[in-house]
Amino acid sequence: RPMRERLSSWLCGPLFALLLAPAALSAQRGVGLRFGSDFHYFSHAEDFRTIDGWFSSARFGAFYQAYFRTGGVRAGLNILHKPQGSGFPLVMQDFRDGQDTRFTALEFDMKMGPRFLFFNPYIGFNLGFRTKTAGLLEPGTVNQTVNRMYLNFPVGCSFDWPTGYGSVGF
């Protein structure tokens, strides 16, 4: 056989595999949008003069995830917001009478863990910066402020179901 035919047959298989590889890899990876609500409570509130009541905030953001058959990782950027007064039912609410919390924060989060079909338990971290805060300290508290930067370590789970255009998660 001429050299050109041998070279052509030798390159066709690997080139074809390289063309199909991105399609196979993209099935496990993707970018998504997030909307949620966080429920907040300060532990040891009496020691630090923070409010002793629950409140919730809204979470909006975008994330990138790479989940494989046995596990994966998700990282994203979020905006957290709690306006003065009340927002939507259960979202952006103060759950103690007379409490009026307000804050806005920017946050980076990363979570990772195993995968069991549609169930994904995870552990990770949230690193955030509060751009505005009010009402997080007990009334009459002087000479104390709330840290603008924070770090916490969430433990939780998500459920992701495939659809014709990606996946839907909870």
Short mmCIF file of C-alpha atoms in Angstrom, two decimals:
data_model
loop_
_atom_site.label_atom_id
_atom_site.label_comp_id
_atom_site.label_asym_id
_atom_site.label_seq_id
_atom_site.Cartn_x
_atom_site.Cartn_y
_atom_site.Cartn_z
CA ARG A 1 0.00 0.00 0.00
CA PRO A 2 1.21 3.49 -0.67
CA MET A 3 2.48 5.49 2.31
CA ARG A 4 -0.40 7.95 2.05
CA GLU A 5 -3.03 5.19 2.49
CA ARG A 6 -1.20 3.66 5.47
CA LEU A 7 -0.86 7.05 7.16
CA SER A 8 -4.52 7.84 6.48
CA SER A 9 -5.77 4.58 8.00
CA TRP A 10 -3.41 4.93 10.97
CA LEU A 11 -4.67 8.49 11.78
CA CYS A 12 -8.42 7.96 11.16
CA GLY A 13 -9.12 5.99 14.34
CA PRO A 14 -7.43 8.39 16.81
CA LEU A 15 -8.79 11.49 15.03
CA PHE A 16 -12.31 10.09 15.11
CA ALA A 17 -11.93 9.31 18.85
CA LEU A 18 -10.69 12.86 19.50
CA LEU A 19 -13.73 14.29 17.72
CA LEU A 20 -16.10 12.21 19.87
CA ALA A 21 -14.28 12.76 23.21
CA PRO A 22 -15.59 16.30 23.89
CA ALA A 23 -19.19 15.11 23.41
CA ALA A 24 -18.67 12.29 25.90
CA LEU A 25 -16.89 14.52 28.42
CA SER A 26 -19.41 17.35 28.26
CA ALA A 27 -22.20 15.06 29.44
CA GLN A 28 -20.74 15.14 32.97
CA ARG A 29 -19.78 18.81 33.11
CA GLY A 30 -21.75 21.99 32.86
CA VAL A 31 -22.60 25.49 33.94
CA GLY A 32 -25.80 26.29 35.79
CA LEU A 33 -27.79 28.97 37.57
CA ARG A 34 -28.81 28.76 41.20
CA PHE A 35 -31.63 30.23 43.24
CA GLY A 36 -32.12 29.25 46.84
CA SER A 37 -32.65 30.34 50.39
CA ASP A 38 -30.26 30.07 53.34
CA PHE A 39 -31.51 29.86 56.92
CA HIS A 40 -29.26 31.63 59.44
CA TYR A 41 -28.83 31.33 63.19
CA PHE A 42 -25.94 32.56 65.32
CA SER A 43 -24.72 29.95 67.79
CA HIS A 44 -23.57 31.40 71.14
CA ALA A 45 -25.59 34.54 70.41
CA GLU A 46 -25.52 35.63 74.07
CA ASP A 47 -21.70 35.52 74.16
CA PHE A 48 -21.25 37.72 71.11
CA ARG A 49 -24.34 39.98 71.42
CA THR A 50 -25.69 38.83 68.05
CA ILE A 51 -29.41 38.38 67.54
CA ASP A 52 -30.93 35.22 68.98
CA GLY A 53 -33.38 34.42 66.21
CA TRP A 54 -33.59 32.73 62.86
CA PHE A 55 -33.74 34.61 59.55
CA SER A 56 -33.44 33.64 55.90
CA SER A 57 -31.82 35.20 52.85
CA ALA A 58 -32.05 34.65 49.11
CA ARG A 59 -29.14 33.18 47.14
CA PHE A 60 -28.60 33.86 43.42
CA GLY A 61 -25.61 32.68 41.46
CA ALA A 62 -23.88 30.70 38.77
CA PHE A 63 -21.87 27.52 39.15
CA TYR A 64 -19.71 25.05 37.27
CA GLN A 65 -19.98 21.35 38.04
CA ALA A 66 -18.08 18.26 37.03
CA TYR A 67 -19.84 15.08 38.17
CA PHE A 68 -18.70 11.65 37.14
CA ARG A 69 -20.09 8.21 37.81
CA THR A 70 -18.65 7.99 41.35
CA GLY A 71 -18.44 11.63 42.51
CA GLY A 72 -17.79 15.19 41.61
CA VAL A 73 -17.24 18.83 42.45
CA ARG A 74 -19.30 22.03 42.15
CA ALA A 75 -17.93 25.61 42.44
CA GLY A 76 -19.84 28.85 42.11
CA LEU A 77 -20.21 32.56 42.75
CA ASN A 78 -23.28 33.80 44.62
CA ILE A 79 -25.00 36.94 45.79
CA LEU A 80 -26.85 36.62 49.11
CA HIS A 81 -29.45 39.23 49.98
CA LYS A 82 -31.85 39.96 52.83
CA PRO A 83 -33.72 43.29 52.46
CA GLN A 84 -35.31 45.32 55.22
CA GLY A 85 -38.64 43.81 56.22
CA SER A 86 -39.86 40.65 54.55
CA GLY A 87 -39.40 39.23 51.08
CA PHE A 88 -41.02 36.13 49.63
CA PRO A 89 -42.68 33.64 52.03
CA LEU A 90 -39.91 31.69 53.84
CA VAL A 91 -37.29 33.44 51.66
CA MET A 92 -35.84 36.69 53.05
CA GLN A 93 -37.81 36.50 56.31
CA ASP A 94 -37.16 37.33 59.97
CA PHE A 95 -38.64 34.61 62.15
CA ARG A 96 -38.56 36.45 65.50
CA ASP A 97 -40.94 39.30 66.35
CA GLY A 98 -39.27 42.70 66.37
CA GLN A 99 -36.22 41.47 64.45
CA ASP A 100 -35.15 43.38 61.30
CA THR A 101 -31.99 41.99 59.70
CA ARG A 102 -30.50 43.26 56.45
CA PHE A 103 -27.41 42.21 54.56
CA THR A 104 -25.88 41.67 51.13
CA ALA A 105 -22.89 39.40 50.54
CA LEU A 106 -20.76 38.08 47.71
CA GLU A 107 -19.69 34.48 48.12
CA PHE A 108 -17.52 31.81 46.51
CA ASP A 109 -18.45 28.22 47.29
CA MET A 110 -16.99 24.82 46.49
CA LYS A 111 -18.55 21.49 47.36
CA MET A 112 -17.49 17.93 46.59
CA GLY A 113 -18.54 14.40 47.35
CA PRO A 114 -19.57 10.97 46.11
CA ARG A 115 -22.45 10.26 43.74
CA PHE A 116 -25.15 7.60 44.09
CA LEU A 117 -27.31 7.76 40.93
CA PHE A 118 -29.28 11.03 41.42
CA PHE A 119 -28.24 11.56 45.08
CA ASN A 120 -25.09 13.61 45.77
CA PRO A 121 -23.98 14.07 49.41
CA TYR A 122 -21.31 16.73 49.79
CA ILE A 123 -19.01 18.70 52.04
CA GLY A 124 -17.30 21.95 51.14
CA PHE A 125 -16.72 25.56 52.06
CA ASN A 126 -18.24 29.02 51.54
CA LEU A 127 -15.97 32.06 51.59
CA GLY A 128 -17.89 35.33 51.61
CA PHE A 129 -17.71 39.07 52.03
CA ARG A 130 -20.66 41.04 53.41
CA THR A 131 -21.00 44.36 51.59
CA LYS A 132 -23.86 45.61 53.83
CA THR A 133 -25.08 44.53 57.27
CA ALA A 134 -27.66 45.83 59.72
CA GLY A 135 -29.71 44.31 62.50
CA LEU A 136 -27.38 41.38 63.19
CA LEU A 137 -26.40 42.67 66.66
CA GLU A 138 -28.75 42.99 69.63
CA PRO A 139 -30.25 46.49 70.03
CA GLY A 140 -28.11 48.72 72.27
CA THR A 141 -24.85 46.91 71.45
CA VAL A 142 -21.99 49.39 71.16
CA ASN A 143 -18.34 49.00 70.20
CA GLN A 144 -18.99 45.72 68.37
CA THR A 145 -19.21 44.99 64.67
CA VAL A 146 -19.95 41.94 62.57
CA ASN A 147 -17.04 40.51 60.59
CA ARG A 148 -17.39 41.38 56.93
CA MET A 149 -15.53 38.25 55.81
CA TYR A 150 -16.70 34.79 56.76
CA LEU A 151 -15.90 31.15 56.11
CA ASN A 152 -18.19 28.23 56.81
CA PHE A 153 -18.18 24.52 56.05
CA PRO A 154 -21.56 23.23 54.82
CA VAL A 155 -22.54 19.58 54.82
CA GLY A 156 -25.54 18.60 52.75
CA CYS A 157 -26.87 16.82 49.71
CA SER A 158 -28.35 17.53 46.32
CA PHE A 159 -30.50 15.59 43.89
CA ASP A 160 -29.91 16.03 40.15
CA TRP A 161 -32.22 14.55 37.51
CA PRO A 162 -31.25 14.54 33.83
CA THR A 163 -33.50 16.30 31.33
CA GLY A 164 -33.37 16.68 27.57
CA TYR A 165 -31.37 19.93 27.88
CA GLY A 166 -29.20 19.33 30.97
CA SER A 167 -30.33 18.55 34.51
CA VAL A 168 -32.60 19.91 37.19
CA GLY A 169 -31.43 19.79 40.79
CA PHE A 170 -32.71 20.31 44.31
#
